[in-house]
CSV table of C-alpha atoms in Angstrom, one decimal:
chain,number,residue,atom,x,y,z
M,12,MET,CA,0.0,0.0,0.0
M,13,SER,CA,1.2,3.5,-0.7
M,14,PHE,CA,0.4,6.9,0.8
M,15,LYS,CA,-2.0,8.7,-1.5
M,16,MET,CA,-2.8,12.4,-1.6
M,17,ASN,CA,-6.3,11.9,-2.9
M,18,LYS,CA,-8.6,11.7,0.2
M,19,THR,CA,-12.0,11.5,-1.6
M,20,VAL,CA,-13.8,8.2,-2.1
M,21,ALA,CA,-16.9,7.2,-4.0
M,22,GLY,CA,-19.4,4.6,-2.6
M,23,PHE,CA,-17.5,4.3,0.7
M,24,SER,CA,-20.5,2.8,2.6
M,25,LYS,CA,-20.7,0.0,0.0
M,26,LEU,CA,-17.1,-1.1,0.5
M,27,THR,CA,-16.4,-4.1,2.7
M,28,LYS,CA,-15.0,-3.5,6.2
M,29,GLU,CA,-11.5,-4.6,5.0
M,30,GLU,CA,-11.7,-2.3,1.9
M,31,LYS,CA,-12.7,0.7,4.1
M,32,ILE,CA,-9.8,0.1,6.4
M,33,ASN,CA,-7.3,-0.4,3.6
M,34,TRP,CA,-8.5,2.9,1.9
M,35,ILE,CA,-8.2,4.8,5.2
M,36,ALA,CA,-4.8,3.3,6.0
M,37,SER,CA,-3.4,4.2,2.6
M,38,ALA,CA,-5.0,7.6,2.3
M,39,TYR,CA,-4.1,8.9,5.8
M,40,PHE,CA,-1.2,7.0,7.4
M,41,SER,CA,2.5,7.1,6.6
M,42,ASN,CA,2.7,3.5,7.9
M,43,PRO,CA,-0.6,1.9,6.6
M,44,GLU,CA,0.2,-1.6,7.8
M,45,LYS,CA,0.7,-0.4,11.4
M,46,ALA,CA,-2.6,1.5,11.3
M,47,VAL,CA,-4.4,-1.6,10.1
M,48,GLN,CA,-2.8,-3.7,12.8
M,49,LEU,CA,-3.9,-1.3,15.5
M,50,LEU,CA,-7.5,-1.2,14.3
M,51,LYS,CA,-7.7,-5.0,14.1
M,52,LYS,CA,-6.1,-5.4,17.6
M,53,TYR,CA,-9.3,-4.0,19.0
M,54,TRP,CA,-11.6,-6.4,17.2
M,55,ASN,CA,-13.3,-9.0,19.2
M,56,ASN,CA,-12.2,-12.6,18.6
M,57,ASP,CA,-15.8,-13.7,18.7
M,58,GLU,CA,-16.9,-13.1,15.1
M,59,LYS,CA,-20.6,-13.1,16.0
M,60,LEU,CA,-20.0,-10.6,18.8
M,61,GLN,CA,-17.9,-8.4,16.5
M,62,LYS,CA,-20.6,-8.4,13.8
M,63,LEU,CA,-23.1,-7.3,16.4
M,64,HIS,CA,-20.9,-4.3,17.2
M,65,ASP,CA,-20.2,-3.6,13.6
M,66,GLU,CA,-23.9,-3.2,12.9
M,67,PHE,CA,-24.6,-0.7,15.7
M,68,ILE,CA,-23.5,2.1,13.3
M,69,GLU,CA,-22.4,2.6,9.7
M,70,ASN,CA,-18.8,2.4,8.4
M,71,THR,CA,-17.5,0.6,11.5
M,72,ILE,CA,-13.8,0.0,11.4
M,73,SER,CA,-13.0,-1.1,15.0
M,74,ASN,CA,-14.1,-0.9,18.6
M,75,PHE,CA,-13.2,2.1,20.8
M,76,TYR,CA,-12.6,0.9,24.4
M,77,ILE,CA,-13.8,2.9,27.4
M,78,PRO,CA,-13.2,1.3,30.8
M,79,LEU,CA,-16.2,-0.2,32.6
M,80,GLY,CA,-15.8,0.2,36.3
M,81,VAL,CA,-18.1,-0.3,39.3
M,82,ALA,CA,-18.9,1.8,42.4
M,83,PRO,CA,-20.1,-0.3,45.3
M,84,ASN,CA,-21.8,0.5,48.6
M,85,PHE,CA,-24.6,2.8,47.3
M,86,LEU,CA,-27.4,2.7,49.8
M,87,ILE,CA,-30.5,3.9,48.0
M,88,ASN,CA,-33.9,4.0,49.7
M,89,GLY,CA,-32.6,1.3,52.1
M,90,LYS,CA,-31.2,-1.0,49.5
M,91,TYR,CA,-27.6,-1.5,48.5
M,92,HIS,CA,-26.5,-1.2,44.8
M,93,THR,CA,-23.2,-1.6,43.0
M,94,ILE,CA,-23.4,0.9,40.1
M,95,PRO,CA,-21.7,0.2,36.7
M,96,MET,CA,-19.9,3.3,35.2
M,97,ALA,CA,-18.4,3.5,31.7
M,98,ILE,CA,-16.0,6.4,31.7
M,99,GLU,CA,-12.4,7.2,30.8
M,100,GLU,CA,-11.8,10.1,33.2
M,101,SER,CA,-9.5,9.2,36.2
M,102,SER,CA,-10.9,9.7,39.7
M,103,VAL,CA,-14.6,9.6,38.8
M,104,VAL,CA,-15.3,6.0,39.9
M,105,ALA,CA,-13.1,6.4,42.9
M,106,ALA,CA,-14.9,9.6,43.9
M,107,ALA,CA,-18.4,8.0,43.5
M,108,SER,CA,-17.3,5.0,45.6
M,109,LYS,CA,-15.9,7.2,48.3
M,110,ALA,CA,-19.1,9.2,48.5
M,111,ALA,CA,-21.2,6.1,48.5
M,112,LYS,CA,-19.4,4.6,51.4
M,113,TYR,CA,-19.5,7.9,53.3
M,114,TRP,CA,-23.3,8.2,53.0
M,115,SER,CA,-24.0,4.5,53.6
M,116,THR,CA,-23.2,5.1,57.3
M,117,ARG,CA,-25.3,8.3,57.4
M,118,GLY,CA,-28.7,7.1,56.2
M,119,GLY,CA,-27.9,6.6,52.5
M,120,PHE,CA,-29.5,8.3,49.5
M,121,LYS,CA,-33.2,9.0,49.3
M,122,THR,CA,-34.9,9.4,45.9
M,123,THR,CA,-38.2,10.5,44.5
M,124,VAL,CA,-39.4,10.4,40.9
M,125,ILE,CA,-41.4,13.6,40.6
M,126,ASN,CA,-42.8,12.9,37.1
M,127,THR,CA,-42.1,10.8,34.0
M,128,GLU,CA,-43.7,12.9,31.2
M,129,LYS,CA,-42.0,13.0,27.8
M,130,ILE,CA,-42.7,15.6,25.1
M,131,GLY,CA,-43.0,15.7,21.3
M,132,GLN,CA,-44.0,18.4,18.9
M,133,VAL,CA,-45.3,18.9,15.4
M,134,HIS,CA,-44.0,22.2,14.2
M,135,PHE,CA,-46.1,23.8,11.4
M,136,LEU,CA,-46.9,27.0,9.6
M,137,TYR,CA,-50.4,28.3,9.3
M,138,LYS,CA,-51.4,31.5,7.5
M,139,GLY,CA,-54.9,32.7,8.3
M,140,ASP,CA,-57.4,33.4,11.1
M,141,ILE,CA,-56.1,32.0,14.4
M,142,SER,CA,-59.6,31.8,15.9
M,143,LYS,CA,-60.5,29.4,13.1
M,144,LEU,CA,-57.4,27.3,13.8
M,145,ASN,CA,-58.3,27.0,17.4
M,146,LEU,CA,-61.8,25.9,16.5
M,147,PHE,CA,-60.4,23.4,14.0
M,148,PHE,CA,-58.1,21.9,16.6
M,149,ALA,CA,-60.9,21.6,19.2
M,150,GLN,CA,-63.0,19.7,16.7
M,151,THR,CA,-60.1,17.5,15.5
M,152,LYS,CA,-58.3,16.7,18.7
M,153,ALA,CA,-60.1,13.4,19.3
M,154,LYS,CA,-58.9,12.1,15.9
M,155,PHE,CA,-55.3,12.5,17.0
M,156,PHE,CA,-56.0,9.9,19.7
M,157,SER,CA,-58.3,7.6,17.7
M,158,GLU,CA,-56.3,7.5,14.5
M,159,THR,CA,-53.0,6.6,16.4
M,160,GLU,CA,-54.5,3.7,18.3
M,161,HIS,CA,-52.7,1.2,16.1
M,162,LEU,CA,-49.5,2.8,17.3
M,163,THR,CA,-50.4,3.3,21.0
M,164,LYS,CA,-52.2,0.0,21.7
M,165,ASN,CA,-49.2,-1.9,23.1
M,166,MET,CA,-48.0,1.1,25.0
M,167,GLN,CA,-51.4,1.6,26.5
M,168,GLN,CA,-51.4,-2.0,27.7
M,169,ARG,CA,-48.2,-1.3,29.6
M,170,GLY,CA,-49.9,1.8,31.2
M,171,GLY,CA,-48.4,4.4,28.8
M,172,GLY,CA,-49.5,6.3,25.7
M,173,ILE,CA,-50.4,9.8,24.7
M,174,LEU,CA,-51.3,11.9,27.7
M,175,ASP,CA,-52.4,15.1,26.1
M,176,ILE,CA,-52.1,17.3,22.9
M,177,THR,CA,-52.3,21.0,22.9
M,178,LEU,CA,-52.2,23.7,20.2
M,179,GLU,CA,-49.4,26.2,20.9
M,180,ASP,CA,-49.4,29.7,19.2
M,181,LYS,CA,-45.8,30.7,18.7
M,182,THR,CA,-46.5,33.6,16.2
M,183,THR,CA,-45.0,36.1,18.6
M,184,LEU,CA,-41.6,34.3,18.2
M,185,LEU,CA,-41.8,33.5,14.5
M,186,ALA,CA,-44.3,34.5,11.8
M,187,ASN,CA,-47.1,31.9,11.2
M,188,TYR,CA,-45.4,29.4,13.6
M,189,PHE,CA,-47.6,26.9,15.6
M,190,GLN,CA,-47.1,23.6,17.4
M,191,LEU,CA,-49.0,20.5,18.3
M,192,HIS,CA,-47.4,20.0,21.7
M,193,ALA,CA,-47.9,16.4,22.8
M,194,THR,CA,-47.1,14.7,26.1
M,195,PHE,CA,-46.4,11.0,26.5
M,196,GLU,CA,-45.9,8.3,29.1
M,197,THR,CA,-43.5,5.6,27.7
M,198,LYS,CA,-43.0,3.4,30.9
M,199,ASP,CA,-39.8,1.4,30.7
M,200,SER,CA,-38.7,2.5,27.2
M,201,MET,CA,-37.0,5.8,26.5
M,202,GLY,CA,-39.8,6.1,23.9
M,203,ALA,CA,-38.1,8.0,21.0
M,204,ASN,CA,-39.3,5.8,18.2
M,205,PHE,CA,-42.8,5.5,19.7
M,206,ILE,CA,-43.1,9.3,20.2
M,207,ASN,CA,-41.7,10.1,16.7
M,208,SER,CA,-44.1,7.6,15.1
M,209,CYS,CA,-47.1,9.2,16.8
M,210,LEU,CA,-45.9,12.7,15.8
M,211,GLU,CA,-45.6,11.7,12.2
M,212,GLN,CA,-49.1,10.3,12.3
M,213,PHE,CA,-50.3,13.5,13.9
M,214,SER,CA,-48.8,15.6,11.0
M,215,THR,CA,-50.6,13.3,8.5
M,216,ILE,CA,-53.9,13.8,10.3
M,217,LEU,CA,-53.3,17.5,10.7
M,218,LYS,CA,-52.8,18.1,6.9
M,219,ALA,CA,-55.6,15.8,5.8
M,220,GLU,CA,-58.2,17.2,8.2
M,221,ALA,CA,-57.2,20.8,7.4
M,222,GLN,CA,-57.8,20.1,3.6
M,223,ALA,CA,-61.3,18.9,4.5
M,224,TYR,CA,-62.2,21.7,6.9
M,225,GLU,CA,-65.0,23.7,5.4
M,226,LEU,CA,-64.4,26.9,7.4
M,227,PHE,CA,-60.8,27.3,6.1
M,228,THR,CA,-60.0,29.3,3.0
M,229,GLU,CA,-57.8,27.6,0.4
M,230,GLU,CA,-54.7,29.3,1.9
M,231,GLU,CA,-55.7,28.2,5.4
M,232,LYS,CA,-56.1,24.6,4.3
M,233,ASN,CA,-52.5,24.4,3.2
M,234,ILE,CA,-50.9,23.9,6.6
M,235,GLU,CA,-47.2,23.3,6.1
M,236,VAL,CA,-45.7,20.8,8.5
M,237,VAL,CA,-42.0,21.7,8.9
M,238,MET,CA,-41.0,18.8,11.1
M,239,SER,CA,-42.3,16.3,13.7
M,240,ILE,CA,-39.9,15.3,16.4
M,241,LEU,CA,-39.6,14.5,20.1
M,242,SER,CA,-37.9,16.9,22.5
M,243,ASN,CA,-34.9,16.0,24.6
M,244,TYR,CA,-36.0,18.7,27.0
M,245,VAL,CA,-38.1,16.9,29.6
M,246,PRO,CA,-38.8,19.4,32.5
M,247,ASN,CA,-41.6,17.1,33.7
M,248,CYS,CA,-39.6,13.9,33.7
M,249,VAL,CA,-37.6,14.7,36.8
M,250,VAL,CA,-36.1,12.7,39.7
M,251,ARG,CA,-34.8,14.0,43.0
M,252,ALA,CA,-31.8,12.5,44.9
M,253,ALA,CA,-31.0,13.7,48.4
M,254,VAL,CA,-28.8,13.1,51.4
M,255,SER,CA,-29.1,14.6,54.9
M,256,CYS,CA,-27.8,14.0,58.4
M,257,PRO,CA,-27.2,16.0,61.7
M,258,ILE,CA,-24.2,18.3,61.2
M,259,GLU,CA,-22.1,16.5,63.8
M,260,ASP,CA,-22.4,13.3,61.9
M,261,LEU,CA,-20.5,14.8,59.0
M,262,ALA,CA,-17.3,14.4,60.9
M,263,GLU,CA,-14.5,12.2,59.5
M,264,LYS,CA,-10.8,12.3,58.9
M,265,HIS,CA,-10.8,15.3,56.6
M,266,ILE,CA,-13.8,17.0,58.3
M,267,GLU,CA,-12.6,17.8,61.8
M,268,ASN,CA,-15.0,20.7,62.2
M,269,PRO,CA,-18.3,19.6,60.7
M,270,GLN,CA,-20.1,22.9,61.3
M,271,LEU,CA,-17.4,24.8,59.4
M,272,PHE,CA,-17.4,22.1,56.6
M,273,ALA,CA,-21.2,22.3,56.3
M,274,GLU,CA,-21.2,26.1,56.1
M,275,ARG,CA,-18.4,26.1,53.4
M,276,PHE,CA,-20.2,23.4,51.5
M,277,VAL,CA,-23.5,25.3,51.4
M,278,GLN,CA,-21.6,28.4,50.4
M,279,ALA,CA,-19.9,26.6,47.5
M,280,VAL,CA,-23.3,25.4,46.2
M,281,LYS,CA,-24.8,28.9,46.5
M,282,ILE,CA,-21.9,30.2,44.4
M,283,ALA,CA,-22.8,27.7,41.7
M,284,GLU,CA,-26.4,28.8,42.0
M,285,VAL,CA,-25.6,32.4,41.1
M,286,GLU,CA,-22.4,32.3,39.0
M,287,PRO,CA,-22.7,30.6,35.6
M,288,PHE,CA,-18.9,30.2,35.1
M,289,ARG,CA,-18.8,28.1,38.3
M,290,ALA,CA,-22.2,26.4,37.6
M,291,VAL,CA,-21.0,24.9,34.3
M,292,THR,CA,-18.0,23.2,36.0
M,293,HIS,CA,-20.2,22.3,39.0
M,294,ASN,CA,-22.8,20.6,36.7
M,295,LYS,CA,-20.1,19.0,34.6
M,296,GLY,CA,-19.0,17.2,37.7
M,297,ILE,CA,-22.6,16.0,38.3
M,298,MET,CA,-22.7,14.8,34.7
M,299,ASN,CA,-19.4,12.8,35.2
M,300,GLY,CA,-21.5,10.5,37.4
M,301,ILE,CA,-24.7,10.6,35.4
M,302,ASP,CA,-23.1,10.1,31.9
M,303,ALA,CA,-21.0,7.1,33.1
M,304,VAL,CA,-24.1,5.2,34.3
M,305,ILE,CA,-26.1,6.2,31.3
M,306,LEU,CA,-23.4,4.9,28.9
M,307,ALA,CA,-23.0,1.7,30.9
M,308,THR,CA,-26.8,1.1,30.6
M,309,GLY,CA,-27.1,1.8,26.9
M,310,ASN,CA,-28.9,5.1,27.1
M,311,ASP,CA,-28.3,8.3,25.2
M,312,PHE,CA,-26.0,10.5,27.2
M,313,ARG,CA,-26.0,13.2,24.6
M,314,ALA,CA,-29.8,13.6,24.8
M,315,VAL,CA,-29.6,13.7,28.6
M,316,GLU,CA,-26.8,16.2,28.5
M,317,ALA,CA,-28.8,18.6,26.3
M,318,GLY,CA,-31.9,18.3,28.3
M,319,VAL,CA,-30.1,18.6,31.7
M,320,HIS,CA,-28.3,21.8,30.7
M,321,ALA,CA,-31.5,23.3,29.3
M,322,TYR,CA,-33.1,22.5,32.7
M,323,ALA,CA,-30.2,24.2,34.5
M,324,ALA,CA,-31.1,27.4,32.6
M,325,LYS,CA,-34.9,27.2,33.0
M,326,GLU,CA,-35.1,30.3,35.2
M,327,GLY,CA,-33.3,32.4,32.5
M,328,GLN,CA,-29.8,32.0,33.8
M,329,TYR,CA,-27.6,28.9,33.9
M,330,SER,CA,-27.4,27.6,37.5
M,331,SER,CA,-26.5,24.7,39.7
M,332,LEU,CA,-28.6,21.5,39.5
M,333,SER,CA,-27.9,20.7,43.1
M,334,HIS,CA,-28.8,22.6,46.3
M,335,ALA,CA,-27.8,22.5,49.9
M,336,LYS,CA,-29.0,24.0,53.2
M,337,ILE,CA,-28.5,23.9,57.0
M,338,GLU,CA,-31.7,23.9,59.0
M,339,ASN,CA,-32.2,23.1,62.7
M,340,GLY,CA,-28.8,21.4,62.9
M,341,ILE,CA,-29.5,19.2,59.8
M,342,PHE,CA,-27.3,19.3,56.7
M,343,SER,CA,-29.2,18.6,53.5
M,344,PHE,CA,-27.9,18.2,50.0
M,345,TRP,CA,-30.1,17.4,47.0
M,346,LEU,CA,-30.4,17.3,43.2
M,347,ASP,CA,-33.3,17.6,40.8
M,348,VAL,CA,-32.5,16.4,37.3
M,349,PRO,CA,-34.6,15.6,34.2
M,350,LEU,CA,-33.8,12.1,32.9
M,351,ALA,CA,-35.6,10.4,30.0
M,352,LEU,CA,-34.2,6.8,30.3
M,353,GLY,CA,-35.2,3.4,29.1
M,354,THR,CA,-34.5,-0.2,30.3
M,355,VAL,CA,-36.0,-1.9,27.3
M,356,GLY,CA,-35.4,-1.3,23.6
M,357,GLY,CA,-32.4,0.0,21.7
M,358,LEU,CA,-29.0,-1.1,23.0
M,359,THR,CA,-30.5,-2.4,26.2
M,360,SER,CA,-31.5,-5.6,24.5
M,361,LEU,CA,-28.5,-5.8,22.1
M,362,HIS,CA,-25.2,-4.8,23.8
M,363,PRO,CA,-23.9,-7.7,26.0
M,364,LEU,CA,-22.2,-5.3,28.5
M,365,VAL,CA,-25.3,-3.2,28.7
M,366,LYS,CA,-27.4,-6.3,29.5
M,367,LEU,CA,-24.7,-7.2,32.1
M,368,SER,CA,-24.9,-3.7,33.7
M,369,LEU,CA,-28.6,-3.8,33.9
M,370,GLU,CA,-28.5,-7.2,35.5
M,371,MET,CA,-25.9,-5.9,38.0
M,372,LEU,CA,-28.5,-3.3,38.9
M,373,GLU,CA,-31.1,-6.1,39.3
M,374,ASN,CA,-32.9,-5.2,36.1
M,375,PRO,CA,-34.4,-1.9,37.2
M,376,SER,CA,-37.5,-0.2,35.8
M,377,ALA,CA,-37.0,3.1,34.0
M,378,LYS,CA,-38.1,4.9,37.2
M,379,GLU,CA,-35.6,2.9,39.3
M,380,LEU,CA,-32.8,3.6,36.8
M,381,MET,CA,-33.7,7.3,36.9
M,382,GLU,CA,-33.2,7.2,40.7
M,383,ILE,CA,-29.8,5.3,40.4
M,384,VAL,CA,-28.5,7.7,37.8
M,385,ALA,CA,-29.5,10.8,39.8
M,386,VAL,CA,-27.8,9.3,42.9
M,387,ALA,CA,-24.6,8.8,40.9
M,388,GLY,CA,-24.7,12.4,39.9
M,389,LEU,CA,-25.3,13.6,43.5
M,390,ALA,CA,-22.5,11.4,44.8
M,391,GLN,CA,-20.1,12.8,42.3
M,392,ASN,CA,-21.0,16.3,43.2
M,393,PHE,CA,-20.7,15.7,46.9
M,394,ALA,CA,-17.2,14.1,46.4
M,395,ALA,CA,-16.0,17.1,44.3
M,396,LEU,CA,-17.4,19.7,46.7
M,397,ARG,CA,-15.9,17.9,49.7
M,398,SER,CA,-12.5,18.0,48.0
M,399,LEU,CA,-12.8,21.6,46.9
M,400,THR,CA,-13.8,22.8,50.4
M,401,THR,CA,-11.2,20.7,52.3
M,402,THR,CA,-8.0,19.3,50.7
M,403,GLY,CA,-8.5,20.8,47.2
M,404,ILE,CA,-9.4,19.1,44.0
M,405,GLN,CA,-6.0,18.6,42.5
M,406,ASP,CA,-4.4,16.5,45.2
M,407,GLY,CA,-6.7,13.5,44.7
M,408,HIS,CA,-7.2,14.0,40.9
M,409,MET,CA,-3.5,14.2,40.2
M,410,LYS,CA,-2.7,11.1,42.3
M,411,MET,CA,-5.3,9.2,40.2
M,412,HIS,CA,-3.8,10.7,37.0
M,413,LEU,CA,-0.3,9.5,38.0
M,414,ASN,CA,-0.8,6.1,36.4
M,415,ASN,CA,-1.7,7.8,33.1
M,416,ILE,CA,1.5,9.8,33.2
M,417,LEU,CA,3.6,6.7,34.0
M,418,ASN,CA,2.0,4.8,31.2
M,419,GLN,CA,2.9,7.7,28.8
M,420,LEU,CA,6.5,7.4,30.0
M,421,GLU,CA,6.4,3.6,29.7
M,422,ALA,CA,7.7,3.4,33.3
M,423,THR,CA,9.1,0.1,34.6
M,424,ASN,CA,7.7,-1.6,37.7
M,425,GLU,CA,10.7,-0.5,39.7
M,426,GLU,CA,10.3,3.1,38.4
M,427,ARG,CA,6.6,3.1,39.4
M,428,LEU,CA,7.4,2.1,42.9
M,429,LEU,CA,10.0,4.8,43.3
M,430,VAL,CA,7.7,7.4,41.7
M,431,GLN,CA,4.7,6.5,44.0
M,432,LYS,CA,6.9,6.6,47.1
M,433,HIS,CA,8.3,10.0,46.1
M,434,PHE,CA,4.9,11.6,45.4
M,435,LYS,CA,3.4,10.5,48.7
M,436,GLN,CA,5.4,13.5,50.1
M,437,HIS,CA,5.3,15.8,47.0
M,438,THR,CA,2.6,17.4,44.8
M,439,VAL,CA,1.9,15.5,41.7
M,440,SER,CA,2.3,17.4,38.4
M,441,HIS,CA,3.0,16.2,34.9
M,442,SER,CA,6.3,18.0,34.7
M,443,GLY,CA,7.3,16.9,38.2
M,444,VAL,CA,6.7,13.2,37.3
M,445,VAL,CA,8.6,13.6,34.0
M,446,ASN,CA,11.6,15.3,35.7
M,447,PHE,CA,11.7,12.7,38.5
M,448,VAL,CA,11.5,9.7,36.0
M,449,GLU,CA,14.3,11.3,33.9
M,450,SER,CA,16.5,11.8,37.0
M,451,LEU,CA,16.0,8.1,37.8
M,452,ARG,CA,17.0,7.1,34.3
M,453,ASN,CA,20.1,9.4,34.2
M,454,LYS,CA,21.6,7.9,37.4
């Protein structure tokens, strides 16, 4: 194979996996054979399993590994859980585990699912008399339910379905813009395909009924549906996770003065409530825990991220997702977070490690998974804030990062022992580790 300057290709998706890899290797790499070897090194030896992974997406060339770890000792509503977490960032699993153990002796985590409502919208343009559109919708609304029964029948049997449909006038925001705003209950499925199928049926009904509506003019009959799609913003699909205990019970090795710790902790949360620059990093820490469990359980962490950050800005300014208070000698810390999750459908029934993760969690319902995920986020946030308000965040993080630095330097076992001994008494930094290893090698 030779290195080629031409980096365009026709019919790439129709090439075999081997052909795709060979083209990429020859077009982009100075050592094509080494690139091919690396890609193939990450293939699974089980051909059937590898084929399963290949078919999750298009143009698959290899598998991209992310560590799957576990955080034990999570006491949630009186029951212990070991939580699977798929994440590459050092210290996240350790921090979650530490927070779990800490709160397991102080009453554990308490959770409440506040609501499980999902949302979908048909976005359309209507030019004409708005009062006529309102009358048309009132007379047609029942058909949106009756003419989607073939889609909703199975979901209704499980206790879900379409909850309500409203007509929303958005013309103050955009000329001629209206919505059919629909709410859904999807039980243990995340429900994206179900919701989108219903919405597309709504748009078909909307256009057909408008054409037949006698009160509309010819222009009014020509309703233009722009798109029909679920929303990943689910402000009414929210779970609360909380911890609380008497202030004196907060005491431990790094918390010698629990009253002072509690006051600093609450102050740190209040800063994140009012300062967006801090709130973004504060909430990112929460999402370290949430995303890791969502990924391990085969859910869509990008959808959750988008919805969560919109929720954090629901009052008009981006703010902390978590809150804390001291009241009558009791320290309380809690988190409200929107989570549209599923435990059936999608990757949950296909990916072997997702199935394993869900079984580890004792096959939770979607509501139970919401609770577990929210707790992971709160635990992560507690661990971060405890470090920030006591020892500082870098000490623990850099010690966890030490292994990554040593791997980059290809340190021997002997060098690793000497490095770890040295940095028990010294601050870990990348340059510090590099300099110390070089001094060992130059002796």
